[in-house]
Each structure stands twice: as C-alpha cells, then as structure tokens.
Coordinates of N, CA and C in Angstrom, one line a residue:
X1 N -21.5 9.7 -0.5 CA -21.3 8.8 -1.6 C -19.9 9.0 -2.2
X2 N -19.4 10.1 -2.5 CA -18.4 10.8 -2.9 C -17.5 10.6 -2.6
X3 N -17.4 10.7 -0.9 CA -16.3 10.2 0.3 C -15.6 8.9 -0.2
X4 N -17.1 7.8 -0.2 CA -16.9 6.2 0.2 C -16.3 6.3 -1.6
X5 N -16.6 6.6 -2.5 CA -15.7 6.1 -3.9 C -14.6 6.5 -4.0
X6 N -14.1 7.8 -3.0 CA -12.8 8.3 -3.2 C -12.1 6.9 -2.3
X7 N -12.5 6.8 -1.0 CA -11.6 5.9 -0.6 C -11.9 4.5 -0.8
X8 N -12.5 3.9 -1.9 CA -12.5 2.5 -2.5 C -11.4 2.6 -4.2
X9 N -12.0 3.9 -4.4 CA -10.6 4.0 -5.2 C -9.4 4.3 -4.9
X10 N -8.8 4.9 -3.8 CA -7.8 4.8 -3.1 C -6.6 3.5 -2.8
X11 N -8.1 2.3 -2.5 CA -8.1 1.2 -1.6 C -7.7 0.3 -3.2
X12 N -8.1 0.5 -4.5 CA -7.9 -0.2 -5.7 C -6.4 0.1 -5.7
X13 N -6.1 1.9 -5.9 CA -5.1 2.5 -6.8 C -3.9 2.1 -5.7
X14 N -3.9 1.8 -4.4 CA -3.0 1.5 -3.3 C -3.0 -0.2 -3.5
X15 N -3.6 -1.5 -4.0 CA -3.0 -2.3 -4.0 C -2.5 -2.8 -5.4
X16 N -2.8 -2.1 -6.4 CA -2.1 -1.9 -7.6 C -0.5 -1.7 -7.3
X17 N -0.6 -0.9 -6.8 CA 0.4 -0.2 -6.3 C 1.8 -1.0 -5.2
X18 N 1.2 -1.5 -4.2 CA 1.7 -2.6 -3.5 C 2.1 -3.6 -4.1
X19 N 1.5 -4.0 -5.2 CA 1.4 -5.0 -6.3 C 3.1 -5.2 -7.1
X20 N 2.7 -3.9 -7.6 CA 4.0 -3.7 -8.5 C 5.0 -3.3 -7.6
X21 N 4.9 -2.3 -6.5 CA 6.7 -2.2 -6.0 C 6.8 -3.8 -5.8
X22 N 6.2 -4.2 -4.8 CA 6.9 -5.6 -4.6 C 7.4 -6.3 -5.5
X23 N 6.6 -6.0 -7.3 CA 7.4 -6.7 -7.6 C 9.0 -6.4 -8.2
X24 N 9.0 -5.2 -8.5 CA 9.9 -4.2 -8.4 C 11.3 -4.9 -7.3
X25 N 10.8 -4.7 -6.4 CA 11.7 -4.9 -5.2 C 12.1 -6.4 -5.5
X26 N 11.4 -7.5 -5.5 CA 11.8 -9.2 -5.9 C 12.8 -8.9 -7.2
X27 N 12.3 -8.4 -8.3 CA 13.3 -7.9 -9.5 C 14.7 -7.7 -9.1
X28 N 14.5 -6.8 -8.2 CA 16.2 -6.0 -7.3 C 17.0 -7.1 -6.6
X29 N 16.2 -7.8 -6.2 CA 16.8 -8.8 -5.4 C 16.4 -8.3 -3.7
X30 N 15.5 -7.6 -3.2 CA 15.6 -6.9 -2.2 C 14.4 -7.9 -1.6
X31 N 14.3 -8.4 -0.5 CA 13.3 -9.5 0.1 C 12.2 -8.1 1.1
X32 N 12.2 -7.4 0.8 CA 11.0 -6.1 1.5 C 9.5 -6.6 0.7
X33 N 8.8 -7.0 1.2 CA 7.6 -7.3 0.6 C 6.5 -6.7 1.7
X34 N 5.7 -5.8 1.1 CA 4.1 -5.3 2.4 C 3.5 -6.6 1.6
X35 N 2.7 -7.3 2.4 CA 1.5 -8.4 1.8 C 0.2 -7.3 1.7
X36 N -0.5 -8.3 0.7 CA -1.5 -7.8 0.0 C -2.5 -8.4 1.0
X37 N -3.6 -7.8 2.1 CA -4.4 -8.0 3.0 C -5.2 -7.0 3.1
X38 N -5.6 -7.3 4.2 CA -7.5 -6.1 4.4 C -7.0 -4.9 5.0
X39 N -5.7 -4.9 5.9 CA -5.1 -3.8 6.3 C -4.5 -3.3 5.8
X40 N -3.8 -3.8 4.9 CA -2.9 -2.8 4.4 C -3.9 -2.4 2.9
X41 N -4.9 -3.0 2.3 CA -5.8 -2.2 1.5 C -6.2 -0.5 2.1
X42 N -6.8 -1.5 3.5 CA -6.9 0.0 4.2 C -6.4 0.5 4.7
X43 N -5.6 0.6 5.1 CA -4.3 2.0 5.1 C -4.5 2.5 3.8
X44 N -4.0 2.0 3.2 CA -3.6 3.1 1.9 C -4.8 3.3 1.5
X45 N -5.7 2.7 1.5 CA -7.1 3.9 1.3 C -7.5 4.9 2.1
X46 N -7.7 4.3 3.2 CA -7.9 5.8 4.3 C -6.4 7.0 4.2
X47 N -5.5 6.1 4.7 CA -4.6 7.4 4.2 C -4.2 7.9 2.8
X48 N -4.3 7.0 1.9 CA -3.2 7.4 0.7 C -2.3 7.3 0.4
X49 N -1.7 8.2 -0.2 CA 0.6 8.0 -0.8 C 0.7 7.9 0.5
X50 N 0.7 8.7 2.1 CA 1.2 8.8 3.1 C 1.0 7.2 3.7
X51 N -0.3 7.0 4.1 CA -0.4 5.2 4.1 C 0.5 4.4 3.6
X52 N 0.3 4.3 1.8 CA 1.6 3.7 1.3 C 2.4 3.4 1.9
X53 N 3.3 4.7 1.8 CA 4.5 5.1 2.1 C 4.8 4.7 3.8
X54 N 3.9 4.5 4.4 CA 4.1 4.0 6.2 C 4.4 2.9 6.1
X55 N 3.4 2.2 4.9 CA 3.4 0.5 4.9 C 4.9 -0.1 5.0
X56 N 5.7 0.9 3.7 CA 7.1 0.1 3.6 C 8.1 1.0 4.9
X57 N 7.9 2.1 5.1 CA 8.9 2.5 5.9 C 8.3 1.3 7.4
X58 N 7.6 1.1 7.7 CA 7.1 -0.1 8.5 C 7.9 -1.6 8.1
X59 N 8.2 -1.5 7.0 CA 8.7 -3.2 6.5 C 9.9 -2.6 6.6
X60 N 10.4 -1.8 6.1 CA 12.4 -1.4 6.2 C 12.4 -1.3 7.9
X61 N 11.8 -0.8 8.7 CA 11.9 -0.5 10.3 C 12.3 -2.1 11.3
X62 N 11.1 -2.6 10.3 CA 11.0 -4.3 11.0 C 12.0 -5.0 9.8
X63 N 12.6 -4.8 9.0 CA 13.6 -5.6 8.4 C 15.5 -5.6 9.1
X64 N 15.1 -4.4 9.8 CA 16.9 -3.8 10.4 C 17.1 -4.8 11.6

C-alpha cells in the first residue's frame, strides 16, 4: 500500500511540476512543451525527477 501512494504521489508531484515548467518555458518564449497525458503522468511517477527530467530532454531531442 506504501509502494502504490508513493507512486500516485509521485504521479501528482510530476504533473504539478510539468504544469509549471511549461509554463515557465511559454513565459521565456521557448515553444518546448511535455503534454499533460497518462504517459507522461506515468513516467514521472514510476521513475521520478529522473522520468521528469527524460520527458524534456526527449522534447529538446525531438525539437533539434
């Protein structure tokens, strides 16, 4: 039970998170946006900061 709350809080604290850089990045002028979806919730819940952090280096990879 312990497991499944860490990674549904994960899955919260990760699209909070996706939330605000993006908007962060629109702010900057910078068109890099991860969408807010069932996969990328879950990424960054199963993995975490490291998920996160794949999601965009994945959006800068496919933006070049």
């Amino acid at each position: 039970m312990e497991r499944v709350l860490n990674i549904l809080m994960r899955c919260i604290l990760g699209t909070i998170g996706i939330y605000f850089v993006n908007m962060a990045l629109a702010g900057a002028g910078i068109s890099l946006g991860v969408g807010i979806n069932a996969v990328t919730v879950l990424t960054s819940g199963i993995l975490g900061f490291p998920g996160f952090l794949g999601l965009y280096g994945i959006g800068i990879y496919k933006s070049l």
